[in-house]
Amino acid sequence: MQVIAYGLFISLMMSSCIVYHTQTTDIPLISNKNDLRVDAGISIIPSAHATISYGLTDKIAIQGFGSIGYDDRCYFQAATGFYNNMGNSRVLELYGGFGYGYGNAYKDANPGNLLGDYQLYFGQLNFGKIANEWSNFEIGFGIKTGYLHSNLRDENYYNWISEAGPYKTYRDESLLFEPVGFIRIGGQKLKFSLKLGGTMIYKFTNTNKNLPYSYINLGLGINYRF
């Protein structure tokens, strides 16, 4: 718990120094056709987020997610995939999707900014236990892995050039790994949600230039199942 608390404190203190932060996307655990979940909340890395997930058929689900944060930081993704209601309230999901975001990191030392957009091609595996007639408690986890392509302009962030430029743009290719766990508790349809996630990014290019991102994030919100 001390490690988690320390990580959350560092992430909060560095919220203006990152391009990307761990996304607290809902893990819906869709269990049947027409199952619709809406999740919304805030995270400790200052941002607001919302997710909509829907059971399109008896096996296929779709999902949309967006977050807006500090320093114009934003991220949006869309995904589709398969789900399997395994019985005994257990659900397995497998999604594939695309995400797009914008980030702006500030460094006091120079001072300077590293800003630009990025694209994420990902797959995500979710597993958990949903509410039933005996309990409204839900718990589960998800693991997202993906290929991250970023286009970031160095405005005196890595090295001082000048106040007017010209500035260099770094186009990087990276591997992203993002696990997240959640609990939901409340009524039959409306529940409070708590999500804890982490991020690891491994760069294949410009490895001597550190990509600023948060290692951990905590999200709080509400979740409604129609």
mmCIF file of C-alpha atoms in Angstrom:
data_model
loop_
_atom_site.group_PDB
_atom_site.id
_atom_site.type_symbol
_atom_site.label_atom_id
_atom_site.label_comp_id
_atom_site.label_asym_id
_atom_site.label_seq_id
_atom_site.Cartn_x
_atom_site.Cartn_y
_atom_site.Cartn_z
ATOM 1 C CA MET A 1 0.000 0.000 0.000
ATOM 2 C CA GLN A 2 2.898 2.380 0.737
ATOM 3 C CA VAL A 3 4.282 1.799 -2.779
ATOM 4 C CA ILE A 4 0.868 2.563 -4.344
ATOM 5 C CA ALA A 5 0.411 5.685 -2.188
ATOM 6 C CA TYR A 6 3.903 6.898 -3.105
ATOM 7 C CA GLY A 7 3.271 6.254 -6.793
ATOM 8 C CA LEU A 8 -0.016 8.156 -6.696
ATOM 9 C CA PHE A 9 1.632 11.088 -4.916
ATOM 10 C CA ILE A 10 4.429 11.275 -7.492
ATOM 11 C CA SER A 11 1.923 11.010 -10.374
ATOM 12 C CA LEU A 12 -0.160 13.845 -8.949
ATOM 13 C CA MET A 13 2.858 16.083 -8.382
ATOM 14 C CA MET A 14 4.076 15.465 -11.944
ATOM 15 C CA SER A 15 0.677 15.928 -13.619
ATOM 16 C CA SER A 16 1.878 18.933 -15.632
ATOM 17 C CA CYS A 17 5.095 17.131 -16.646
ATOM 18 C CA ILE A 18 3.590 14.281 -18.683
ATOM 19 C CA VAL A 19 2.402 13.739 -22.227
ATOM 20 C CA TYR A 20 0.439 10.537 -21.497
ATOM 21 C CA HIS A 21 -1.276 9.280 -18.363
ATOM 22 C CA THR A 22 -2.765 5.895 -17.447
ATOM 23 C CA GLN A 23 -6.333 5.779 -18.778
ATOM 24 C CA THR A 24 -9.067 4.657 -16.379
ATOM 25 C CA THR A 25 -11.254 3.145 -19.088
ATOM 26 C CA ASP A 26 -14.255 1.192 -17.829
ATOM 27 C CA ILE A 27 -14.057 -2.600 -17.819
ATOM 28 C CA PRO A 28 -17.741 -3.177 -18.619
ATOM 29 C CA LEU A 29 -17.998 -6.991 -18.531
ATOM 30 C CA ILE A 30 -20.845 -7.064 -21.066
ATOM 31 C CA SER A 31 -22.891 -10.203 -20.425
ATOM 32 C CA ASN A 32 -25.684 -10.248 -23.046
ATOM 33 C CA LYS A 33 -27.104 -8.587 -26.145
ATOM 34 C CA ASN A 34 -28.325 -4.985 -25.559
ATOM 35 C CA ASP A 35 -26.369 -4.780 -22.298
ATOM 36 C CA LEU A 36 -25.479 -1.069 -22.003
ATOM 37 C CA ARG A 37 -23.088 0.458 -19.476
ATOM 38 C CA VAL A 38 -22.195 4.121 -18.990
ATOM 39 C CA ASP A 39 -19.286 5.033 -16.732
ATOM 40 C CA ALA A 40 -18.069 8.543 -15.844
ATOM 41 C CA GLY A 41 -15.737 10.048 -13.293
ATOM 42 C CA ILE A 42 -12.463 11.794 -12.478
ATOM 43 C CA SER A 43 -8.926 10.618 -11.828
ATOM 44 C CA ILE A 44 -6.126 11.702 -9.523
ATOM 45 C CA ILE A 45 -4.105 12.760 -12.593
ATOM 46 C CA PRO A 46 -6.418 15.767 -13.063
ATOM 47 C CA SER A 47 -8.860 14.677 -15.770
ATOM 48 C CA ALA A 48 -12.478 13.741 -16.402
ATOM 49 C CA HIS A 49 -13.372 10.573 -18.276
ATOM 50 C CA ALA A 50 -16.396 8.700 -19.656
ATOM 51 C CA THR A 51 -16.982 5.288 -21.230
ATOM 52 C CA ILE A 52 -19.962 3.825 -23.120
ATOM 53 C CA SER A 53 -20.073 0.055 -23.729
ATOM 54 C CA TYR A 54 -22.789 -1.928 -25.503
ATOM 55 C CA GLY A 55 -23.553 -5.567 -26.287
ATOM 56 C CA LEU A 56 -24.237 -5.425 -30.008
ATOM 57 C CA THR A 57 -24.989 -9.152 -30.410
ATOM 58 C CA ASP A 58 -24.827 -12.255 -28.238
ATOM 59 C CA LYS A 59 -21.040 -12.292 -28.676
ATOM 60 C CA ILE A 60 -19.905 -8.873 -29.980
ATOM 61 C CA ALA A 61 -19.523 -5.662 -27.952
ATOM 62 C CA ILE A 62 -18.462 -2.119 -28.841
ATOM 63 C CA GLN A 63 -16.954 0.598 -26.659
ATOM 64 C CA GLY A 64 -16.076 4.284 -26.776
ATOM 65 C CA PHE A 65 -13.956 6.193 -24.248
ATOM 66 C CA GLY A 66 -12.695 9.731 -23.806
ATOM 67 C CA SER A 67 -10.762 11.759 -21.250
ATOM 68 C CA ILE A 68 -9.918 15.451 -20.982
ATOM 69 C CA GLY A 69 -7.263 16.694 -18.611
ATOM 70 C CA TYR A 70 -4.809 19.362 -17.553
ATOM 71 C CA ASP A 71 -2.709 21.361 -20.082
ATOM 72 C CA ASP A 72 -5.033 20.473 -22.988
ATOM 73 C CA ARG A 73 -4.228 16.781 -22.506
ATOM 74 C CA CYS A 74 -6.897 14.562 -24.081
ATOM 75 C CA TYR A 75 -7.389 10.992 -25.276
ATOM 76 C CA PHE A 76 -10.162 9.181 -27.172
ATOM 77 C CA GLN A 77 -10.497 5.560 -28.216
ATOM 78 C CA ALA A 78 -12.952 3.208 -29.905
ATOM 79 C CA ALA A 79 -12.932 -0.581 -29.678
ATOM 80 C CA THR A 80 -14.886 -3.638 -30.684
ATOM 81 C CA GLY A 81 -14.514 -7.219 -29.554
ATOM 82 C CA PHE A 82 -15.943 -10.442 -28.260
ATOM 83 C CA TYR A 83 -17.374 -11.331 -24.873
ATOM 84 C CA ASN A 84 -18.204 -14.635 -23.243
ATOM 85 C CA ASN A 85 -20.630 -15.015 -20.336
ATOM 86 C CA MET A 86 -19.030 -18.012 -18.642
ATOM 87 C CA GLY A 87 -21.784 -18.480 -16.065
ATOM 88 C CA ASN A 88 -21.620 -17.999 -12.311
ATOM 89 C CA SER A 89 -21.469 -14.217 -13.026
ATOM 90 C CA ARG A 90 -18.034 -14.528 -14.669
ATOM 91 C CA VAL A 91 -17.347 -12.664 -17.924
ATOM 92 C CA LEU A 92 -14.386 -12.705 -20.299
ATOM 93 C CA GLU A 93 -13.863 -9.948 -22.910
ATOM 94 C CA LEU A 94 -11.344 -9.411 -25.684
ATOM 95 C CA TYR A 95 -11.234 -6.030 -27.476
ATOM 96 C CA GLY A 96 -9.196 -4.494 -30.253
ATOM 97 C CA GLY A 97 -9.199 -0.785 -31.000
ATOM 98 C CA PHE A 98 -7.598 2.521 -31.882
ATOM 99 C CA GLY A 99 -6.831 5.511 -29.688
ATOM 100 C CA TYR A 100 -5.791 9.084 -30.417
ATOM 101 C CA GLY A 101 -4.477 11.635 -27.959
ATOM 102 C CA TYR A 102 -2.698 14.932 -27.411
ATOM 103 C CA GLY A 103 -0.256 15.804 -24.654
ATOM 104 C CA ASN A 104 1.805 18.739 -23.429
ATOM 105 C CA ALA A 105 4.584 18.248 -20.893
ATOM 106 C CA TYR A 106 6.348 21.167 -19.219
ATOM 107 C CA LYS A 107 9.822 21.162 -17.728
ATOM 108 C CA ASP A 108 10.902 23.925 -15.355
ATOM 109 C CA ALA A 109 14.621 23.350 -15.757
ATOM 110 C CA ASN A 110 14.964 24.745 -19.293
ATOM 111 C CA PRO A 111 12.053 25.849 -19.268
ATOM 112 C CA GLY A 112 10.407 24.113 -22.221
ATOM 113 C CA ASN A 113 7.538 22.024 -23.559
ATOM 114 C CA LEU A 114 7.198 18.668 -25.287
ATOM 115 C CA LEU A 115 3.875 18.603 -27.096
ATOM 116 C CA GLY A 116 2.046 16.813 -29.878
ATOM 117 C CA ASP A 117 -0.234 13.925 -30.709
ATOM 118 C CA TYR A 118 -0.024 10.141 -30.634
ATOM 119 C CA GLN A 119 -1.903 7.114 -31.936
ATOM 120 C CA LEU A 120 -2.386 3.789 -30.172
ATOM 121 C CA TYR A 121 -3.299 0.455 -31.788
ATOM 122 C CA PHE A 122 -4.202 -1.944 -28.989
ATOM 123 C CA GLY A 123 -5.728 -5.153 -27.769
ATOM 124 C CA GLN A 124 -7.272 -5.599 -24.338
ATOM 125 C CA LEU A 125 -8.252 -8.660 -22.313
ATOM 126 C CA ASN A 126 -10.794 -8.224 -19.487
ATOM 127 C CA PHE A 127 -12.024 -10.705 -16.890
ATOM 128 C CA GLY A 128 -14.215 -10.309 -13.843
ATOM 129 C CA LYS A 129 -17.324 -11.080 -11.856
ATOM 130 C CA ILE A 130 -20.543 -9.087 -12.269
ATOM 131 C CA ALA A 131 -23.469 -8.547 -9.900
ATOM 132 C CA ASN A 132 -26.172 -11.181 -9.460
ATOM 133 C CA GLU A 133 -29.314 -11.672 -7.406
ATOM 134 C CA TRP A 134 -27.265 -12.257 -4.235
ATOM 135 C CA SER A 135 -24.704 -9.476 -4.536
ATOM 136 C CA ASN A 136 -24.284 -6.080 -6.204
ATOM 137 C CA PHE A 137 -20.498 -6.212 -5.827
ATOM 138 C CA GLU A 138 -18.422 -6.368 -9.035
ATOM 139 C CA ILE A 139 -14.687 -6.881 -9.416
ATOM 140 C CA GLY A 140 -12.272 -7.533 -12.272
ATOM 141 C CA PHE A 141 -9.158 -6.537 -14.163
ATOM 142 C CA GLY A 142 -7.991 -5.747 -17.673
ATOM 143 C CA ILE A 143 -4.666 -5.816 -19.502
ATOM 144 C CA LYS A 144 -4.107 -3.524 -22.499
ATOM 145 C CA THR A 145 -1.113 -3.895 -24.792
ATOM 146 C CA GLY A 146 -0.491 -1.798 -27.855
ATOM 147 C CA TYR A 147 1.737 -0.127 -30.403
ATOM 148 C CA LEU A 148 2.188 3.585 -29.682
ATOM 149 C CA HIS A 149 3.208 6.046 -32.402
ATOM 150 C CA SER A 150 3.912 9.605 -31.239
ATOM 151 C CA ASN A 151 4.721 12.921 -32.961
ATOM 152 C CA LEU A 152 6.108 15.283 -30.343
ATOM 153 C CA ARG A 153 7.711 18.700 -30.904
ATOM 154 C CA ASP A 154 10.598 19.596 -28.613
ATOM 155 C CA GLU A 155 10.232 23.264 -27.696
ATOM 156 C CA ASN A 156 13.345 23.463 -25.497
ATOM 157 C CA TYR A 157 12.213 20.418 -23.467
ATOM 158 C CA TYR A 158 15.147 18.070 -24.042
ATOM 159 C CA ASN A 159 17.627 20.752 -25.068
ATOM 160 C CA TRP A 160 17.595 24.545 -25.174
ATOM 161 C CA ILE A 161 17.540 25.819 -28.775
ATOM 162 C CA SER A 162 16.047 29.315 -28.731
ATOM 163 C CA GLU A 163 12.824 31.098 -27.910
ATOM 164 C CA ALA A 164 11.768 31.109 -31.575
ATOM 165 C CA GLY A 165 13.043 27.735 -32.790
ATOM 166 C CA PRO A 166 13.345 26.045 -35.225
ATOM 167 C CA TYR A 167 12.164 23.089 -33.144
ATOM 168 C CA LYS A 168 12.698 19.398 -33.792
ATOM 169 C CA THR A 169 9.856 16.848 -33.961
ATOM 170 C CA TYR A 170 10.473 13.367 -32.586
ATOM 171 C CA ARG A 171 8.477 10.565 -34.221
ATOM 172 C CA ASP A 172 8.675 7.596 -31.885
ATOM 173 C CA GLU A 173 7.523 3.986 -31.970
ATOM 174 C CA SER A 174 6.854 2.334 -28.618
ATOM 175 C CA LEU A 175 5.258 -0.640 -26.895
ATOM 176 C CA LEU A 176 2.615 0.174 -24.269
ATOM 177 C CA PHE A 177 1.508 -2.132 -21.442
ATOM 178 C CA GLU A 178 -1.373 -0.968 -19.230
ATOM 179 C CA PRO A 179 -3.020 -3.155 -16.555
ATOM 180 C CA VAL A 180 -6.038 -1.905 -14.589
ATOM 181 C CA GLY A 181 -8.185 -3.346 -11.806
ATOM 182 C CA PHE A 182 -11.577 -2.202 -10.572
ATOM 183 C CA ILE A 183 -14.309 -2.656 -7.995
ATOM 184 C CA ARG A 184 -17.933 -1.498 -8.271
ATOM 185 C CA ILE A 185 -20.465 -1.420 -5.459
ATOM 186 C CA GLY A 186 -23.922 0.077 -5.006
ATOM 187 C CA GLY A 187 -27.441 -0.660 -6.204
ATOM 188 C CA GLN A 188 -28.754 -2.987 -8.863
ATOM 189 C CA LYS A 189 -28.146 -0.499 -11.683
ATOM 190 C CA LEU A 190 -26.193 2.463 -10.278
ATOM 191 C CA LYS A 191 -22.830 1.742 -8.666
ATOM 192 C CA PHE A 192 -19.782 3.634 -7.486
ATOM 193 C CA SER A 193 -16.562 2.587 -9.195
ATOM 194 C CA LEU A 194 -12.907 2.625 -8.206
ATOM 195 C CA LYS A 195 -10.143 1.861 -10.732
ATOM 196 C CA LEU A 196 -6.407 1.567 -10.206
ATOM 197 C CA GLY A 197 -4.125 1.285 -13.225
ATOM 198 C CA GLY A 198 -0.513 1.496 -14.255
ATOM 199 C CA THR A 199 1.454 2.120 -17.447
ATOM 200 C CA MET A 200 4.778 0.963 -18.821
ATOM 201 C CA ILE A 201 6.107 2.280 -22.161
ATOM 202 C CA TYR A 202 9.136 0.806 -23.916
ATOM 203 C CA LYS A 203 10.582 2.971 -26.708
ATOM 204 C CA PHE A 204 12.116 1.466 -29.838
ATOM 205 C CA THR A 205 13.336 4.794 -31.233
ATOM 206 C CA ASN A 206 15.169 7.787 -29.729
ATOM 207 C CA THR A 207 15.782 5.702 -26.639
ATOM 208 C CA ASN A 208 18.031 8.394 -25.171
ATOM 209 C CA LYS A 209 15.023 10.757 -24.998
ATOM 210 C CA ASN A 210 12.686 9.912 -22.142
ATOM 211 C CA LEU A 211 8.960 9.944 -22.939
ATOM 212 C CA PRO A 212 7.212 11.677 -19.992
ATOM 213 C CA TYR A 213 4.199 9.679 -18.783
ATOM 214 C CA SER A 214 2.514 8.675 -15.526
ATOM 215 C CA TYR A 215 3.232 5.240 -14.086
ATOM 216 C CA ILE A 216 0.039 4.952 -12.046
ATOM 217 C CA ASN A 217 -3.429 6.492 -11.833
ATOM 218 C CA LEU A 218 -6.530 6.184 -9.660
ATOM 219 C CA GLY A 219 -10.044 6.835 -10.975
ATOM 220 C CA LEU A 220 -13.303 7.436 -9.092
ATOM 221 C CA GLY A 221 -16.733 7.522 -10.677
ATOM 222 C CA ILE A 222 -20.212 6.188 -11.128
ATOM 223 C CA ASN A 223 -21.358 3.326 -13.342
ATOM 224 C CA TYR A 224 -24.892 2.795 -14.639
ATOM 225 C CA ARG A 225 -26.164 -0.401 -16.252
ATOM 226 C CA PHE A 226 -29.316 0.025 -18.363
#
